PDB file of C-alpha atoms and ligand atoms in Angstrom:
ATOM      1  CA  MET A1280       0.000   0.000   0.000  1.00 50.00           C
ATOM      2  CA  ASN A1281       1.323   3.348  -1.029  1.00 57.00           C
ATOM      3  CA  PHE A1282      -0.001   6.698   0.211  1.00 61.00           C
ATOM      4  CA  LEU A1283       0.033   9.084  -2.725  1.00 53.00           C
ATOM      5  CA  THR A1284       2.291  12.077  -2.176  1.00 54.00           C
ATOM      6  CA  ASN A1285       0.096  14.482  -4.164  1.00 62.00           C
ATOM      7  CA  ILE A1286      -2.581  14.394  -1.460  1.00 75.00           C
ATOM      8  CA  ASP A1287      -0.103  15.219   1.283  1.00 85.00           C
ATOM      9  CA  SER A1288       1.913  18.392   1.975  1.00 90.00           C
ATOM     10  CA  PRO A1289       5.092  19.419   3.807  1.00 92.00           C
ATOM     11  CA  GLU A1290       2.926  21.338   6.304  1.00 92.00           C
ATOM     12  CA  ALA A1291       0.874  18.245   7.110  1.00 94.00           C
ATOM     13  CA  GLN A1292       4.013  16.108   7.375  1.00 95.00           C
ATOM     14  CA  THR A1293       5.550  18.491   9.882  1.00 96.00           C
ATOM     15  CA  LEU A1294       2.387  18.458  12.005  1.00 97.00           C
ATOM     16  CA  ARG A1295       2.219  14.673  11.781  1.00 97.00           C
ATOM     17  CA  TYR A1296       5.818  14.094  12.862  1.00 97.00           C
ATOM     18  CA  ARG A1297       5.164  16.449  15.800  1.00 98.00           C
ATOM     19  CA  MET A1298       1.945  14.549  16.637  1.00 98.00           C
ATOM     20  CA  VAL A1299       3.916  11.278  16.727  1.00 98.00           C
ATOM     21  CA  SER A1300       6.733  12.574  18.915  1.00 98.00           C
ATOM     22  CA  GLU A1301       4.762  14.827  21.289  1.00 98.00           C
ATOM     23  CA  GLN A1302       1.441  12.964  21.639  1.00 98.00           C
ATOM     24  CA  ILE A1303       2.205   9.310  20.914  1.00 98.00           C
ATOM     25  CA  ALA A1304       5.873   8.422  21.582  1.00 98.00           C
ATOM     26  CA  ALA A1305       6.046  10.807  24.552  1.00 98.00           C
ATOM     27  CA  ARG A1306       3.205   8.875  26.230  1.00 98.00           C
ATOM     28  CA  GLY A1307       4.973   5.546  25.887  1.00 98.00           C
ATOM     29  CA  VAL A1308       4.061   4.002  22.520  1.00 98.00           C
ATOM     30  CA  ARG A1309       7.356   2.407  21.470  1.00 97.00           C
ATOM     31  CA  GLU A1310       6.799  -0.016  18.541  1.00 98.00           C
ATOM     32  CA  GLU A1311       8.627   1.578  15.612  1.00 98.00           C
ATOM     33  CA  ARG A1312       6.298  -0.010  13.012  1.00 98.00           C
ATOM     34  CA  VAL A1313       3.351   1.649  14.749  1.00 98.00           C
ATOM     35  CA  LEU A1314       5.058   5.055  15.006  1.00 98.00           C
ATOM     36  CA  GLU A1315       6.019   4.884  11.322  1.00 97.00           C
ATOM     37  CA  ALA A1316       2.423   4.093  10.304  1.00 97.00           C
ATOM     38  CA  PHE A1317       1.240   7.210  12.152  1.00 98.00           C
ATOM     39  CA  ARG A1318       3.921   9.280  10.397  1.00 97.00           C
ATOM     40  CA  ARG A1319       2.766   8.012   6.999  1.00 95.00           C
ATOM     41  CA  VAL A1320      -1.036   8.185   7.088  1.00 96.00           C
ATOM     42  CA  PRO A1321      -2.335  11.708   6.236  1.00 96.00           C
ATOM     43  CA  ARG A1322      -4.854  12.002   9.089  1.00 97.00           C
ATOM     44  CA  HIS A1323      -6.252  15.298   7.727  1.00 96.00           C
ATOM     45  CA  LEU A1324      -7.749  13.451   4.741  1.00 95.00           C
ATOM     46  CA  PHE A1325     -10.061  11.521   7.064  1.00 97.00           C
ATOM     47  CA  LEU A1326     -11.673  14.577   8.670  1.00 97.00           C
ATOM     48  CA  PRO A1327     -14.506  16.513   7.048  1.00 95.00           C
ATOM     49  CA  SER A1328     -13.112  19.608   5.378  1.00 92.00           C
ATOM     50  CA  GLY A1329     -13.699  23.030   6.948  1.00 92.00           C
ATOM     51  CA  PRO A1330     -11.862  25.827   8.744  1.00 91.00           C
ATOM     52  CA  PHE A1331      -8.688  24.947  10.648  1.00 93.00           C
ATOM     53  CA  LEU A1332      -8.569  21.462   9.124  1.00 95.00           C
ATOM     54  CA  MET A1333      -4.854  20.938   9.804  1.00 95.00           C
ATOM     55  CA  GLU A1334      -5.091  22.173  13.387  1.00 95.00           C
ATOM     56  CA  ARG A1335      -8.087  19.899  14.019  1.00 96.00           C
ATOM     57  CA  ALA A1336      -6.563  16.866  12.303  1.00 97.00           C
ATOM     58  CA  TYR A1337      -3.308  16.897  14.275  1.00 98.00           C
ATOM     59  CA  ALA A1338      -4.720  18.131  17.601  1.00 98.00           C
ATOM     60  CA  ASP A1339      -4.378  16.026  20.745  1.00 98.00           C
ATOM     61  CA  SER A1340      -8.102  15.230  20.864  1.00 97.00           C
ATOM     62  CA  ALA A1341     -10.995  13.384  19.237  1.00 97.00           C
ATOM     63  CA  GLN A1342     -12.748  15.291  16.434  1.00 97.00           C
ATOM     64  CA  GLY A1343     -16.234  15.193  14.935  1.00 96.00           C
ATOM     65  CA  ILE A1344     -16.697  13.315  11.644  1.00 96.00           C
ATOM     66  CA  GLY A1345     -20.456  13.801  11.192  1.00 94.00           C
ATOM     67  CA  SER A1346     -23.505  11.685  12.152  1.00 94.00           C
ATOM     68  CA  GLY A1347     -22.696  12.437  15.813  1.00 93.00           C
ATOM     69  CA  GLN A1348     -19.505  10.306  15.601  1.00 96.00           C
ATOM     70  CA  THR A1349     -15.796  10.979  16.181  1.00 96.00           C
ATOM     71  CA  ILE A1350     -12.350  10.086  14.937  1.00 97.00           C
ATOM     72  CA  SER A1351     -10.493   9.063  18.112  1.00 97.00           C
ATOM     73  CA  GLN A1352      -7.610  11.004  19.661  1.00 98.00           C
ATOM     74  CA  PRO A1353      -4.338  10.020  17.888  1.00 98.00           C
ATOM     75  CA  TYR A1354      -2.796   8.639  21.096  1.00 98.00           C
ATOM     76  CA  VAL A1355      -5.794   6.379  21.769  1.00 98.00           C
ATOM     77  CA  VAL A1356      -5.657   4.992  18.214  1.00 98.00           C
ATOM     78  CA  ALA A1357      -1.919   4.353  18.705  1.00 98.00           C
ATOM     79  CA  LEU A1358      -2.367   2.766  22.137  1.00 98.00           C
ATOM     80  CA  MET A1359      -5.004   0.347  20.812  1.00 98.00           C
ATOM     81  CA  THR A1360      -2.953  -0.435  17.709  1.00 98.00           C
ATOM     82  CA  GLU A1361       0.245  -1.166  19.636  1.00 98.00           C
ATOM     83  CA  ALA A1362      -1.589  -3.409  22.105  1.00 98.00           C
ATOM     84  CA  LEU A1363      -2.363  -5.817  19.241  1.00 98.00           C
ATOM     85  CA  HIS A1364       1.392  -6.354  18.499  1.00 97.00           C
ATOM     86  CA  LEU A1365       0.832  -6.799  14.772  1.00 98.00           C
ATOM     87  CA  GLN A1366       3.513  -8.533  12.704  1.00 98.00           C
ATOM     88  CA  GLY A1367       2.080  -8.026   9.211  1.00 98.00           C
ATOM     89  CA  THR A1368       0.475 -11.443   8.733  1.00 98.00           C
ATOM     90  CA  GLU A1369      -2.788 -10.858  10.577  1.00 98.00           C
ATOM     91  CA  THR A1370      -6.415 -10.705   9.526  1.00 98.00           C
ATOM     92  CA  ILE A1371      -8.248  -8.075  11.554  1.00 98.00           C
ATOM     93  CA  LEU A1372     -11.895  -7.321  12.220  1.00 98.00           C
ATOM     94  CA  GLU A1373     -12.511  -3.664  13.060  1.00 98.00           C
ATOM     95  CA  ILE A1374     -15.917  -2.708  14.441  1.00 98.00           C
ATOM     96  CA  GLY A1375     -16.778   0.988  14.063  1.00 98.00           C
ATOM     97  CA  ALA A1376     -14.787   2.111  11.016  1.00 98.00           C
ATOM     98  CA  GLY A1377     -15.916   5.739  11.378  1.00 98.00           C
ATOM     99  CA  SER A1378     -13.676   7.872   9.164  1.00 98.00           C
ATOM    100  CA  GLY A1379     -11.467   4.976   7.999  1.00 98.00           C
ATOM    101  CA  TYR A1380      -8.347   6.405   9.699  1.00 98.00           C
ATOM    102  CA  GLN A1381      -7.765   3.424  11.995  1.00 98.00           C
ATOM    103  CA  THR A1382      -8.295   1.138   8.993  1.00 98.00           C
ATOM    104  CA  ALA A1383      -5.624   3.063   7.051  1.00 98.00           C
ATOM    105  CA  ILE A1384      -3.195   2.665   9.969  1.00 98.00           C
ATOM    106  CA  PHE A1385      -3.957  -1.078  10.111  1.00 98.00           C
ATOM    107  CA  SER A1386      -3.414  -1.393   6.358  1.00 98.00           C
ATOM    108  CA  LEU A1387       0.307  -0.712   6.909  1.00 97.00           C
ATOM    109  CA  LEU A1388       0.614  -3.192   9.756  1.00 98.00           C
ATOM    110  CA  CYS A1389      -1.341  -6.346   8.891  1.00 98.00           C
ATOM    111  CA  LYS A1390      -2.411  -8.505   5.951  1.00 98.00           C
ATOM    112  CA  ARG A1391      -6.148  -7.910   5.676  1.00 98.00           C
ATOM    113  CA  ILE A1392      -8.812  -5.812   7.421  1.00 98.00           C
ATOM    114  CA  ILE A1393     -12.580  -6.088   7.391  1.00 98.00           C
ATOM    115  CA  ALA A1394     -14.074  -2.977   8.960  1.00 98.00           C
ATOM    116  CA  ILE A1395     -17.782  -2.605   9.775  1.00 98.00           C
ATOM    117  CA  GLU A1396     -19.620   0.705  10.184  1.00 98.00           C
ATOM    118  CA  ARG A1397     -23.304   1.163  11.031  1.00 97.00           C
ATOM    119  CA  HIS A1398     -23.699   4.641   9.497  1.00 98.00           C
ATOM    120  CA  ALA A1399     -24.136   4.220   5.755  1.00 97.00           C
ATOM    121  CA  ASN A1400     -22.731   7.662   4.893  1.00 97.00           C
ATOM    122  CA  LEU A1401     -19.603   7.111   7.017  1.00 98.00           C
ATOM    123  CA  ALA A1402     -19.087   3.616   5.593  1.00 98.00           C
ATOM    124  CA  GLU A1403     -19.372   4.945   2.063  1.00 98.00           C
ATOM    125  CA  ARG A1404     -16.995   7.848   2.736  1.00 98.00           C
ATOM    126  CA  ALA A1405     -14.402   5.675   4.521  1.00 98.00           C
ATOM    127  CA  GLY A1406     -14.415   3.162   1.663  1.00 98.00           C
ATOM    128  CA  ARG A1407     -13.966   5.893  -0.926  1.00 97.00           C
ATOM    129  CA  LEU A1408     -11.127   7.582   0.996  1.00 96.00           C
ATOM    130  CA  LEU A1409      -9.254   4.324   1.505  1.00 97.00           C
ATOM    131  CA  ASN A1410      -9.571   3.649  -2.187  1.00 95.00           C
ATOM    132  CA  GLU A1411      -8.299   7.140  -3.033  1.00 92.00           C
ATOM    133  CA  VAL A1412      -5.198   6.811  -0.836  1.00 91.00           C
ATOM    134  CA  GLY A1413      -4.362   3.451  -2.390  1.00 93.00           C
ATOM    135  CA  VAL A1414      -5.328   0.995   0.375  1.00 96.00           C
ATOM    136  CA  THR A1415      -5.919  -2.406  -1.220  1.00 96.00           C
ATOM    137  CA  ASN A1416      -6.021  -4.787   1.772  1.00 98.00           C
ATOM    138  CA  ALA A1417      -9.111  -3.420   3.531  1.00 98.00           C
ATOM    139  CA  GLU A1418     -12.830  -3.581   2.923  1.00 98.00           C
ATOM    140  CA  ILE A1419     -15.522  -1.524   4.607  1.00 98.00           C
ATOM    141  CA  ARG A1420     -18.867  -3.157   5.253  1.00 98.00           C
ATOM    142  CA  PHE A1421     -22.055  -1.407   6.282  1.00 98.00           C
ATOM    143  CA  GLY A1422     -24.099  -2.814   9.163  1.00 97.00           C
ATOM    144  CA  ASP A1423     -24.255  -3.718  12.860  1.00 97.00           C
ATOM    145  CA  GLY A1424     -20.903  -5.243  13.818  1.00 97.00           C
ATOM    146  CA  SER A1425     -21.635  -5.631  17.529  1.00 97.00           C
ATOM    147  CA  ASN A1426     -21.737  -9.429  17.139  1.00 97.00           C
ATOM    148  CA  GLY A1427     -18.670  -9.484  14.892  1.00 98.00           C
ATOM    149  CA  LEU A1428     -18.699 -11.239  11.557  1.00 98.00           C
ATOM    150  CA  PRO A1429     -18.761 -15.015  12.162  1.00 98.00           C
ATOM    151  CA  SER A1430     -18.842 -15.830   8.429  1.00 97.00           C
ATOM    152  CA  GLU A1431     -15.239 -14.581   7.969  1.00 97.00           C
ATOM    153  CA  ALA A1432     -13.873 -15.713  11.369  1.00 98.00           C
ATOM    154  CA  PRO A1433     -11.412 -16.487  12.867  1.00 98.00           C
ATOM    155  CA  TYR A1434      -9.515 -13.214  13.265  1.00 98.00           C
ATOM    156  CA  ASP A1435      -6.047 -12.674  14.686  1.00 98.00           C
ATOM    157  CA  ALA A1436      -7.288  -9.450  16.220  1.00 98.00           C
ATOM    158  CA  ILE A1437     -10.580  -7.637  16.770  1.00 98.00           C
ATOM    159  CA  LEU A1438     -10.763  -3.940  17.606  1.00 98.00           C
ATOM    160  CA  VAL A1439     -14.000  -2.302  18.705  1.00 98.00           C
ATOM    161  CA  ALA A1440     -13.895   1.492  18.508  1.00 98.00           C
ATOM    162  CA  ALA A1441     -17.087   2.136  20.493  1.00 98.00           C
ATOM    163  CA  VAL A1442     -17.938   1.397  24.122  1.00 98.00           C
ATOM    164  CA  ALA A1443     -19.904  -1.793  24.860  1.00 97.00           C
ATOM    165  CA  PRO A1444     -21.888  -2.427  28.075  1.00 97.00           C
ATOM    166  CA  GLU A1445     -20.124  -5.792  28.515  1.00 96.00           C
ATOM    167  CA  VAL A1446     -17.724  -8.011  26.573  1.00 93.00           C
ATOM    168  CA  PRO A1447     -19.666  -9.596  23.708  1.00 88.00           C
ATOM    169  CA  THR A1448     -18.672 -13.263  24.182  1.00 93.00           C
ATOM    170  CA  THR A1449     -19.385 -13.904  20.522  1.00 97.00           C
ATOM    171  CA  LEU A1450     -16.367 -11.721  19.681  1.00 98.00           C
ATOM    172  CA  LEU A1451     -14.058 -13.853  21.837  1.00 97.00           C
ATOM    173  CA  SER A1452     -15.304 -16.956  20.011  1.00 97.00           C
ATOM    174  CA  GLN A1453     -14.238 -15.384  16.669  1.00 98.00           C
ATOM    175  CA  LEU A1454     -10.556 -15.102  17.709  1.00 98.00           C
ATOM    176  CA  THR A1455      -7.739 -17.446  16.711  1.00 98.00           C
ATOM    177  CA  LEU A1456      -5.673 -19.029  19.480  1.00 98.00           C
ATOM    178  CA  GLN A1457      -3.379 -16.218  20.736  1.00 97.00           C
ATOM    179  CA  GLY A1458      -5.815 -13.781  19.097  1.00 98.00           C
ATOM    180  CA  ARG A1459      -6.464 -10.407  20.764  1.00 98.00           C
ATOM    181  CA  LEU A1460      -9.608  -8.397  21.325  1.00 98.00           C
ATOM    182  CA  ILE A1461      -9.375  -4.756  22.366  1.00 98.00           C
ATOM    183  CA  LEU A1462     -12.406  -2.666  23.280  1.00 98.00           C
ATOM    184  CA  PRO A1463     -13.752  -0.092  25.710  1.00 98.00           C
ATOM    185  CA  ILE A1464     -16.238  -1.443  28.248  1.00 98.00           C
ATOM    186  CA  GLY A1465     -18.414   0.697  30.460  1.00 98.00           C
ATOM    187  CA  GLU A1466     -21.260   3.136  30.511  1.00 96.00           C
ATOM    188  CA  GLU A1467     -22.558   5.214  27.647  1.00 93.00           C
ATOM    189  CA  HIS A1468     -22.141   8.480  29.586  1.00 90.00           C
ATOM    190  CA  GLY A1469     -20.028   7.250  32.503  1.00 92.00           C
ATOM    191  CA  PRO A1470     -16.751   5.521  33.367  1.00 97.00           C
ATOM    192  CA  GLN A1471     -15.187   3.363  30.654  1.00 98.00           C
ATOM    193  CA  ARG A1472     -12.083   1.131  30.717  1.00 98.00           C
ATOM    194  CA  LEU A1473     -10.022   0.025  27.736  1.00 98.00           C
ATOM    195  CA  LEU A1474      -9.660  -3.765  28.000  1.00 98.00           C
ATOM    196  CA  LEU A1475      -7.390  -6.171  26.119  1.00 98.00           C
ATOM    197  CA  PHE A1476      -8.309  -9.867  25.988  1.00 98.00           C
ATOM    198  CA  THR A1477      -5.922 -12.567  24.740  1.00 98.00           C
ATOM    199  CA  LYS A1478      -7.095 -16.094  23.923  1.00 97.00           C
ATOM    200  CA  THR A1479      -4.560 -18.585  25.318  1.00 97.00           C
ATOM    201  CA  PRO A1480      -4.636 -22.394  25.682  1.00 96.00           C
ATOM    202  CA  GLU A1481      -5.256 -21.811  29.405  1.00 96.00           C
ATOM    203  CA  GLY A1482      -8.198 -19.491  28.811  1.00 96.00           C
ATOM    204  CA  ILE A1483      -8.889 -15.798  28.256  1.00 97.00           C
ATOM    205  CA  GLN A1484      -6.396 -13.321  29.755  1.00 97.00           C
ATOM    206  CA  ARG A1485      -7.610  -9.814  30.545  1.00 97.00           C
ATOM    207  CA  GLN A1486      -5.569  -6.627  30.813  1.00 98.00           C
ATOM    208  CA  ASP A1487      -6.856  -3.175  31.819  1.00 98.00           C
ATOM    209  CA  LEU A1488      -5.241  -0.370  29.790  1.00 98.00           C
ATOM    210  CA  GLY A1489      -6.895   2.503  31.608  1.00 97.00           C
ATOM    211  CA  HIS A1490      -9.655   5.068  31.398  1.00 97.00           C
ATOM    212  CA  VAL A1491     -11.076   6.115  27.985  1.00 97.00           C
ATOM    213  CA  ALA A1492     -14.106   7.962  26.565  1.00 96.00           C
ATOM    214  CA  PHE A1493     -15.793   6.490  23.469  1.00 97.00           C
ATOM    215  CA  VAL A1494     -19.096   6.877  21.666  1.00 96.00           C
ATOM    216  CA  PRO A1495     -21.497   3.968  22.263  1.00 97.00           C
ATOM    217  CA  LEU A1496     -21.599   0.700  20.357  1.00 97.00           C
ATOM    218  CA  ILE A1497     -25.168   0.619  19.079  1.00 97.00           C
ATOM    219  CA  GLY A1498     -26.694  -2.714  18.164  1.00 95.00           C
ATOM    220  CA  ALA A1499     -27.600  -6.253  19.109  1.00 94.00           C
ATOM    221  CA  SER A1500     -24.716  -6.634  21.603  1.00 93.00           C
ATOM    222  CA  GLY A1501     -24.337  -2.945  22.341  1.00 95.00           C
ATOM    223  CA  PHE A1502     -26.562  -0.200  23.640  1.00 95.00           C
ATOM    224  CA  GLY A1503     -30.068   0.329  22.292  1.00 87.00           C
ATOM    225  CA  LEU A1504     -30.902   2.955  19.727  1.00 74.00           C
ATOM    226  CA  PRO A1505     -31.160   6.443  21.238  1.00 63.00           C
ATOM    227  CA  ALA A1506     -34.698   7.805  21.498  1.00 56.00           C
ATOM    228  CA  ASP A1507     -33.743  10.698  19.218  1.00 46.00           C
ATOM    229  CA  LEU A1508     -32.940   9.155  15.872  1.00 47.00           C
ATOM    230  CA  GLY A1509     -32.301  12.554  14.304  1.00 40.00           C
ATOM    231  CA  ASP A1510     -28.661  11.922  13.447  1.00 45.00           C
ATOM    232  CA  MET A1511     -29.103   8.274  12.489  1.00 45.00           C
ATOM    233  CA  ASP A1512     -29.202   7.217   8.895  1.00 44.00           C
ATOM    234  CA  ILE A1513     -29.977   3.552   9.424  1.00 38.00           C
TER     235      ILE A1513
HETATM  236  N1  SAM B1317     -11.723   4.376  14.550  1.00 75.95           N
HETATM  237  C1  SAM B1317     -12.588   5.277  13.862  1.00 75.95           C
HETATM  238  C2  SAM B1317     -11.811   6.259  13.028  1.00 75.95           C
HETATM  239  O1  SAM B1317     -10.611   6.056  12.849  1.00 75.95           O
HETATM  240  O2  SAM B1317     -12.414   7.220  12.536  1.00 75.95           O
HETATM  241  C3  SAM B1317     -13.473   6.033  14.819  1.00 75.95           C
HETATM  242  C4  SAM B1317     -14.574   5.219  15.330  1.00 75.95           C
HETATM  243  S1  SAM B1317     -15.805   6.117  16.174  1.00 75.95           S
HETATM  244  C5  SAM B1317     -15.034   6.459  17.700  1.00 75.95           C
HETATM  245  C6  SAM B1317     -16.923   4.778  16.537  1.00 75.95           C
HETATM  246  C7  SAM B1317     -17.693   4.297  15.345  1.00 75.95           C
HETATM  247  O3  SAM B1317     -18.392   3.121  15.708  1.00 75.95           O
HETATM  248  C8  SAM B1317     -18.755   5.286  14.861  1.00 75.95           C
HETATM  249  O4  SAM B1317     -18.526   5.623  13.530  1.00 75.95           O
HETATM  250  C9  SAM B1317     -20.070   4.517  15.039  1.00 75.95           C
HETATM  251  O5  SAM B1317     -21.042   4.800  14.047  1.00 75.95           O
HETATM  252  C10 SAM B1317     -19.573   3.090  14.959  1.00 75.95           C
HETATM  253  N2  SAM B1317     -20.480   2.083  15.530  1.00 75.95           N
HETATM  254  C11 SAM B1317     -21.214   2.144  16.674  1.00 75.95           C
HETATM  255  N3  SAM B1317     -21.905   1.005  16.845  1.00 75.95           N
HETATM  256  C12 SAM B1317     -21.593   0.191  15.789  1.00 75.95           C
HETATM  257  C13 SAM B1317     -21.981  -1.116  15.409  1.00 75.95           C
HETATM  258  N4  SAM B1317     -22.834  -1.855  16.137  1.00 75.95           N
HETATM  259  N5  SAM B1317     -21.477  -1.639  14.263  1.00 75.95           N
HETATM  260  C14 SAM B1317     -20.620  -0.916  13.500  1.00 75.95           C
HETATM  261  N6  SAM B1317     -20.219   0.342  13.804  1.00 75.95           N
HETATM  262  C15 SAM B1317     -20.690   0.881  14.939  1.00 75.95           C
END
């Protein structure tokens, strides 16, 4: 996969290198393959255009992407990515593709990604952007991914980018042996913890990676639909 240089700029590259050193490496993300992926992917392409695009894209915070959803803070994307310890051979299921930025990062670090998004407009936009930047090992699917995608299982890693009320056991059953599942668990508007599960011959190991704040996973194994469906397109 090759990110085209004509959609990038020296200004964006400078901001991106600073984002990697000051927001990501400085907080303890060490895997060089991961840091290099964050230096290469033009994050500003994945945000809706508008005033102060560059400042917003490389800021140390989550940003709105439309439909009431967000692209996660760069450090959180990096933390979750590093926790999966990808070698380049993996098949990954990503639930909550949003803008497609995390998918683009994964495309440099693993073999194949299937990413599911429940907002049709976001799924369509993410797929188009990934195509435009030359990603060939990822596909975006539209729908409710809260129960995973058993038809394509098993996966070496599953990442859920939205908070679930509890660990969907069906996701654990879709992992390979030594496979990893990372997701936020907690309340829709309350405390949330980022949890990493590893499937071992002895059973499931669980690691707590700290406090996070994510939008809710909506669907069969997530939270119910909000009463106000104004910003929903499915
Ligand atoms: N990682 C994404 C990125 O790089 O832009 C950001 C993901 S955003 C924090 C969470 C996404 O999960 C939203 O786009 C939301 O629509 C999606 N989502 C929530 N519930 C879902 C479900 N059941 N299936 C698929 N996507 C879901």
